[in-house]
Coordinates of C-alpha atoms in Angstrom, one line a residue:
M735 CA 15.6 15.7 -11.2
E736 CA 11.8 16.0 -10.9
I737 CA 10.2 14.0 -8.1
T738 CA 6.5 13.2 -7.6
R739 CA 5.6 11.8 -4.3
G740 CA 2.8 11.7 -1.7
L741 CA 3.2 13.6 1.6
K742 CA 0.9 12.1 4.3
Y743 CA -0.3 14.2 7.3
R744 CA -2.7 13.5 10.2
I745 CA -5.5 16.0 10.3
Y746 CA -7.9 16.9 13.1
P747 CA -11.1 18.2 11.5
T748 CA -13.8 19.9 13.6
E749 CA -17.2 18.2 13.9
E750 CA -18.5 20.5 11.1
Q751 CA -15.6 19.5 8.9
K752 CA -16.1 15.8 9.7
T753 CA -19.7 16.2 8.5
A754 CA -18.5 17.8 5.3
I755 CA -15.9 15.0 4.8
N756 CA -18.5 12.3 5.4
K757 CA -20.9 14.0 3.0
T758 CA -18.2 14.1 0.3
L759 CA -17.5 10.4 0.9
G760 CA -21.2 9.6 0.5
C761 CA -21.5 11.7 -2.7
T762 CA -18.4 10.1 -4.4
R763 CA -19.6 6.7 -3.5
F764 CA -23.1 7.5 -4.9
V765 CA -21.6 8.8 -8.2
Y766 CA -19.4 5.7 -8.5
N767 CA -22.3 3.3 -7.9
H768 CA -24.8 5.2 -10.0
F769 CA -22.6 5.3 -13.1
L770 CA -21.4 1.8 -12.7
A771 CA -25.1 0.8 -12.9
V772 CA -25.6 3.1 -15.9
R773 CA -22.6 1.6 -17.8
R774 CA -23.6 -2.0 -16.9
D775 CA -27.3 -1.4 -18.1
A776 CA -26.2 0.4 -21.3
W777 CA -24.1 -2.6 -22.2
Q778 CA -26.7 -5.2 -21.3
S779 CA -29.6 -3.5 -23.1
S780 CA -27.9 -2.2 -26.3
R781 CA -24.3 -3.3 -26.2
K782 CA -23.3 0.4 -25.8
S783 CA -19.9 1.0 -24.4
M784 CA -19.4 4.2 -22.4
G785 CA -16.2 5.9 -21.1
Y786 CA -15.2 8.7 -18.7
K787 CA -16.2 11.5 -21.1
D788 CA -19.7 10.1 -21.5
T789 CA -20.3 9.7 -17.7
N790 CA -18.7 13.1 -16.9
A791 CA -21.2 14.8 -19.3
M792 CA -24.0 12.9 -17.7
L793 CA -22.9 13.9 -14.2
T794 CA -23.2 17.6 -15.2
E795 CA -26.8 17.0 -16.3
L796 CA -27.5 14.9 -13.2
K797 CA -26.4 17.7 -10.9
R798 CA -29.0 20.0 -12.5
L799 CA -31.9 17.8 -11.6
P800 CA -33.8 19.0 -8.5
E801 CA -33.6 15.5 -6.8
Y802 CA -29.8 15.5 -7.1
V803 CA -29.1 19.1 -6.2
W804 CA -27.3 17.9 -3.0
L805 CA -24.4 16.8 -5.2
N806 CA -23.4 20.5 -5.7
E807 CA -22.6 20.7 -1.9
T808 CA -19.4 18.8 -2.4
D809 CA -16.2 19.5 -4.3
S810 CA -16.8 18.9 -8.0
T811 CA -13.3 17.5 -8.7
A812 CA -13.9 14.8 -6.1
L813 CA -16.9 13.6 -8.0
Q814 CA -15.0 13.7 -11.3
N815 CA -12.2 11.7 -9.7
S816 CA -14.7 9.1 -8.6
L817 CA -15.6 8.7 -12.3
R818 CA -11.9 8.4 -13.2
N819 CA -11.6 5.6 -10.5
L820 CA -14.5 3.9 -12.2
Q821 CA -12.8 4.1 -15.6
N822 CA -9.6 2.8 -14.1
A823 CA -11.6 -0.2 -12.7
F824 CA -13.0 -1.0 -16.1
D825 CA -9.5 -0.6 -17.7
R826 CA -8.1 -3.1 -15.3
F827 CA -11.0 -5.4 -16.0
F828 CA -10.5 -5.2 -19.8
K829 CA -6.7 -5.9 -19.3
K830 CA -7.6 -8.9 -17.2
Q831 CA -5.8 -7.5 -14.2
A832 CA -8.9 -7.5 -12.0
G833 CA -12.5 -8.7 -11.9
Y834 CA -15.6 -6.8 -13.0
P835 CA -16.0 -3.5 -11.0
R836 CA -18.1 -3.9 -7.8
F837 CA -20.4 -1.5 -6.1
K838 CA -19.0 0.4 -3.1
S839 CA -20.6 -0.1 0.3
K840 CA -21.1 2.6 2.9
H841 CA -20.1 -0.1 5.4
D842 CA -16.6 -0.1 4.1
H843 CA -14.7 1.2 7.2
T844 CA -11.8 2.8 5.4
Q845 CA -12.9 5.4 2.8
K846 CA -11.3 8.1 0.8
Y847 CA -11.8 10.7 -1.9
R848 CA -9.4 12.7 -4.0
A849 CA -9.7 16.5 -4.8
Q850 CA -7.7 18.3 -7.5
C851 CA -5.8 21.4 -6.8
V852 CA -7.3 24.3 -8.8
N853 CA -6.0 27.9 -8.4
S854 CA -4.0 27.0 -5.2
N855 CA -7.2 25.9 -3.3
I856 CA -5.1 23.2 -1.6
R857 CA -2.1 24.6 0.4
A858 CA -0.5 24.7 3.8
E859 CA -1.5 27.6 6.0
G860 CA -0.1 28.1 9.5
N861 CA -0.6 24.9 11.5
G862 CA -3.1 23.5 9.0
I863 CA -4.0 22.6 5.4
R864 CA -6.6 24.4 3.3
L865 CA -8.8 21.9 1.5
P866 CA -11.8 22.5 -0.9
K867 CA -15.2 22.9 0.8
L868 CA -13.5 22.4 4.2
G869 CA -11.4 25.5 4.7
I870 CA -8.3 25.2 7.0
V871 CA -8.1 21.8 8.7
K872 CA -5.8 21.5 11.7
A873 CA -2.9 19.2 10.8
K874 CA 0.3 17.8 12.2
L875 CA 2.8 19.0 9.7
S876 CA 5.5 16.5 10.4
R877 CA 7.5 17.6 7.3
P878 CA 7.4 20.8 5.3
V879 CA 5.0 20.9 2.3
M880 CA 7.3 21.4 -0.7
G881 CA 6.8 21.8 -4.5
R882 CA 3.6 22.0 -6.6
I883 CA 0.5 20.3 -5.2
S884 CA -1.6 18.6 -7.8
S885 CA -4.2 16.8 -5.6
A886 CA -5.2 15.9 -2.0
T887 CA -6.6 12.5 -0.9
V888 CA -8.6 12.7 2.3
T889 CA -8.9 9.4 4.1
R890 CA -11.1 8.3 7.0
T891 CA -9.6 5.1 8.5
A892 CA -11.5 2.3 10.1
G893 CA -10.3 3.6 13.5
N894 CA -12.1 7.0 12.8
R895 CA -8.8 8.8 12.2
Y896 CA -8.4 11.3 9.4
F897 CA -5.4 11.8 7.1
V898 CA -4.6 13.8 4.0
T899 CA -2.1 12.8 1.4
L900 CA -0.8 15.6 -0.8
C901 CA 0.6 14.7 -4.2
V902 CA 3.5 17.1 -4.8
T903 CA 6.0 17.5 -7.6
Y904 CA 9.4 19.3 -7.0
E905 CA 12.9 19.5 -8.3
A906 CA 15.6 17.9 -6.2
D907 CA 19.2 16.9 -6.5
L908 CA 20.1 13.2 -6.2
L909 CA 20.8 12.3 -2.6
P910 CA 24.2 10.6 -1.9
N911 CA 24.8 6.9 -1.2
E912 CA 27.9 5.0 -0.2
G913 CA 28.1 3.1 -3.5
G914 CA 27.8 -0.4 -2.1
V915 CA 26.4 -3.5 -3.7
V916 CA 24.3 -6.0 -1.7
G917 CA 22.2 -9.0 -2.3
I918 CA 19.5 -9.8 0.3
D919 CA 17.4 -13.0 0.8
V920 CA 14.1 -12.3 2.7
G921 CA 12.7 -14.9 4.9
L922 CA 10.3 -15.7 7.8
K923 CA 12.7 -16.7 10.5
E924 CA 14.7 -13.5 9.9
F925 CA 13.4 -10.5 7.9
F926 CA 16.4 -10.8 5.6
A927 CA 20.0 -11.9 5.4
D928 CA 22.6 -10.2 3.2
D929 CA 25.6 -11.6 1.4
K930 CA 28.0 -10.3 4.0
G931 CA 26.4 -12.4 6.7
N932 CA 24.4 -9.6 8.3
V933 CA 20.9 -10.5 9.5
E934 CA 17.9 -8.3 10.1
P935 CA 15.6 -9.7 12.7
N936 CA 11.9 -10.2 11.8
P937 CA 9.9 -8.2 14.3
R938 CA 6.6 -10.2 13.8
Y939 CA 4.3 -7.4 14.8
F940 CA 1.1 -9.3 14.3
S941 CA 2.3 -12.1 16.7
K942 CA 3.3 -9.4 19.2
Y943 CA -0.2 -7.9 19.3
Q944 CA -2.1 -11.1 18.6
R945 CA -3.3 -11.7 22.2
K946 CA -4.5 -8.1 22.5
L947 CA -6.3 -8.3 19.2
A948 CA -8.0 -11.5 20.1
R949 CA -9.2 -10.0 23.4
E950 CA -10.7 -7.0 21.7
Q951 CA -12.3 -9.2 19.0
R952 CA -13.9 -11.3 21.7
R953 CA -15.3 -8.2 23.3
L954 CA -16.7 -7.1 19.9
A955 CA -18.4 -10.5 19.4
R956 CA -20.3 -10.1 22.7
K957 CA -21.7 -6.6 21.7
E958 CA -25.3 -6.4 20.3
T959 CA -25.4 -5.8 16.5
G960 CA -26.3 -2.2 15.7
S961 CA -25.6 -0.8 19.2
S962 CA -23.4 2.2 19.9
R963 CA -21.2 0.0 22.2
R964 CA -20.5 -2.3 19.3
E965 CA -19.5 0.6 17.1
K966 CA -17.1 1.8 19.9
Q967 CA -15.6 -1.6 20.2
R968 CA -15.3 -2.0 16.4
I969 CA -13.1 1.2 16.5
R970 CA -11.0 -0.3 19.3
V971 CA -10.4 -3.4 17.2
A972 CA -9.6 -1.3 14.1
R973 CA -7.0 0.7 16.1
V974 CA -5.2 -2.4 17.1
H975 CA -5.0 -3.3 13.4
E976 CA -3.7 0.2 12.7
K977 CA -1.1 0.0 15.4
I978 CA 0.2 -3.3 13.9
A979 CA 0.3 -1.8 10.4
N980 CA 2.0 1.4 11.6
A981 CA 4.7 -0.5 13.5
R982 CA 5.4 -2.7 10.5
K983 CA 5.6 0.3 8.2
D984 CA 7.9 2.2 10.6
H985 CA 10.3 -0.7 10.7
Q986 CA 10.3 -1.1 6.9
H987 CA 11.0 2.6 6.4
K988 CA 14.0 2.6 8.7
V989 CA 15.5 -0.6 7.1
S990 CA 14.9 0.5 3.5
T991 CA 16.3 4.0 4.2
R992 CA 19.5 2.4 5.7
L993 CA 19.9 0.1 2.7
A994 CA 19.4 3.0 0.2
R995 CA 22.0 5.1 2.0
E996 CA 24.6 2.4 2.0
N997 CA 24.2 0.9 -1.4
Q998 CA 24.1 1.8 -5.1
I999 CA 22.7 -1.6 -6.2
V1000 CA 20.4 -3.8 -4.1
V1001 CA 19.6 -7.2 -5.5
V1002 CA 16.5 -9.1 -4.3
E1003 CA 14.5 -12.2 -5.5
H1004 CA 11.3 -11.5 -7.4
L1005 CA 8.7 -13.2 -5.3
R1006 CA 5.2 -14.3 -6.4
I1007 CA 3.6 -13.5 -3.1
K1008 CA 0.1 -14.0 -4.4
G1009 CA 0.9 -17.6 -4.9
M1010 CA 2.9 -18.0 -1.7
V1011 CA 0.0 -16.9 0.6
K1012 CA -2.0 -19.8 -0.7
N1013 CA 0.0 -21.9 1.7
R1014 CA -2.3 -22.0 4.7
R1015 CA 0.4 -22.7 7.2
L1016 CA 2.6 -19.8 6.2
A1017 CA 0.0 -17.3 4.9
R1018 CA -0.2 -15.3 8.1
A1019 CA 3.6 -15.1 8.6
I1020 CA 4.1 -14.1 4.9
S1021 CA 1.5 -11.4 5.2
D1022 CA 3.0 -10.1 8.4
A1023 CA 6.4 -9.8 6.8
S1024 CA 4.9 -7.7 4.0
W1025 CA 7.7 -8.0 1.5
S1026 CA 5.9 -6.3 -1.4
S1027 CA 5.6 -3.0 0.5
F1028 CA 9.2 -3.3 1.7
F1029 CA 10.5 -3.7 -1.9
A1030 CA 8.4 -0.8 -3.1
M1031 CA 9.9 1.5 -0.5
L1032 CA 13.3 0.3 -1.3
E1033 CA 12.9 0.9 -5.0
Y1034 CA 11.8 4.5 -4.8
K1035 CA 14.4 5.4 -2.1
L1036 CA 17.1 3.9 -4.2
A1037 CA 15.9 5.9 -7.2
E1038 CA 16.1 9.2 -5.2
R1039 CA 19.7 8.4 -4.5
G1040 CA 20.6 7.3 -8.1
G1041 CA 20.6 3.6 -7.1
I1042 CA 18.7 0.7 -8.6
L1043 CA 16.8 -2.4 -7.3
V1044 CA 17.5 -5.5 -9.4
R1045 CA 15.0 -8.4 -9.2
V1046 CA 16.3 -11.9 -9.8
P1047 CA 13.8 -14.3 -11.4
T1048 CA 11.8 -16.5 -9.1
S1049 CA 12.9 -19.6 -10.9
Y1050 CA 16.6 -19.1 -9.9
P1051 CA 17.4 -21.7 -7.2
S1052 CA 19.4 -19.4 -5.0
S1053 CA 19.1 -21.5 -1.8
Q1054 CA 19.9 -24.8 -3.4
T1055 CA 23.0 -23.6 -5.3
C1056 CA 26.5 -23.6 -3.8
H1057 CA 27.9 -20.1 -4.3
I1058 CA 31.5 -21.5 -4.5
C1059 CA 31.2 -24.2 -7.2
G1060 CA 27.6 -23.8 -8.5
F1061 CA 26.5 -27.3 -7.6
K1062 CA 22.7 -27.5 -7.1
N1063 CA 21.7 -29.6 -4.1
P1064 CA 18.0 -30.7 -4.2
I1065 CA 18.1 -31.6 -0.5
V1066 CA 18.1 -27.9 0.4
K1067 CA 14.5 -27.6 -0.9
N1068 CA 13.5 -28.7 2.6
L1069 CA 13.2 -25.5 4.6
A1070 CA 14.2 -27.3 7.7
V1071 CA 17.8 -27.7 6.4
R1072 CA 19.5 -24.6 7.7
K1073 CA 23.1 -25.8 7.3
W1074 CA 24.6 -28.0 4.6
R1075 CA 27.8 -29.2 3.1
C1076 CA 28.3 -29.1 -0.7
P1077 CA 28.7 -32.7 -2.0
S1078 CA 30.8 -31.4 -4.9
C1079 CA 33.4 -29.0 -3.4
G1080 CA 33.0 -29.8 0.3
A1081 CA 32.2 -26.2 1.3
F1082 CA 30.2 -25.9 4.4
H1083 CA 27.3 -23.3 4.4
E1084 CA 26.6 -22.2 8.0
D1085 CA 23.5 -20.3 7.0
R1086 CA 21.4 -21.2 3.9
D1087 CA 20.0 -17.6 3.8
V1088 CA 23.5 -16.0 3.6
N1089 CA 24.4 -18.5 0.8
A1090 CA 21.2 -17.6 -1.0
A1091 CA 22.0 -13.9 -0.6
I1092 CA 25.4 -14.3 -2.2
N1093 CA 23.9 -16.2 -5.1
I1094 CA 21.2 -13.5 -5.6
R1095 CA 23.9 -10.8 -5.6
N1096 CA 26.0 -12.7 -8.2
K1097 CA 23.0 -13.4 -10.4
G1098 CA 21.9 -9.8 -10.2
M1099 CA 25.3 -8.5 -11.2
E1100 CA 25.4 -11.0 -14.1
M1101 CA 22.0 -9.7 -15.3
L1102 CA 23.2 -6.1 -15.2
Q1103 CA 26.3 -6.9 -17.2
K1104 CA 24.2 -8.7 -19.9
S1105 CA 21.8 -5.7 -20.2
A1106 CA 24.7 -3.1 -20.4

């Protein structure tokens, strides 16, 4: 089967290459903001609607003007992709999936641009990766670069680290799995419980590094605005945040890989996390658990092994339902109730999360049978 995925590598550009990267980031930001203003003004003045093709033609003319000749110093495909990003922002706005596009700021700490691969100008060479206008950039090739490269996204993080993500397409056979079926109920006390009674602990990485983060943030607050020491301290704070994110991502990759290897079908509850984080008391813990990214990892890893992820509707009362007789107990709505006895059949549920996981698995299998 044909697989398209991103391969992310840490890169170590020279000072000259860092300057070129920063220049490209500045140019792509300028192009985005310039044509956002052009499209906004055209609509406000004459109700004229513009699209990607219109702005791309105008970009060609803009680069010929003497005052904008510096745009030619950067990769042209990066500028075109900036216009595509603008078009995507408008598309999402028209579909009511997002608000009106906003101007990008040079003070945004994490910035990126995407360059297209043309005539193999993006490729792995030796211990580095060749990129347009940069040449060979030293990289940590943690995995081999396979397949056909279509684009490269260069990212400068808030902690002043540089990465490149190669979008590659290649043919691969389905990986094996053990053919199991499992239902899992995610939570805050534990990361998840499955229908067999197994529990995955919640590592709570934000809580683990919270004291260190608070200390670095206090130091940042004492630094004078605009000073070089404040900038250095800002980077220290950003790197603590990156450490938390990396630790969380590493844990989720390991757990999702294990589930994908062991199971053909994984059933989860479809969560409306955007609404859940409005709970001020639980918002931090919910964000720290990062269930959305975990489900996304699980879904593509299952697909690579011929498995499927089934999502049970949010409205299904998995925690309140007795998995033996189907009685719905409203008392269990209270999250403090961890153990309960079914008033109908007398079954004792030692762990509400395991009971919920069994119900989620049964509901998911029922949905699959109906759709077959």
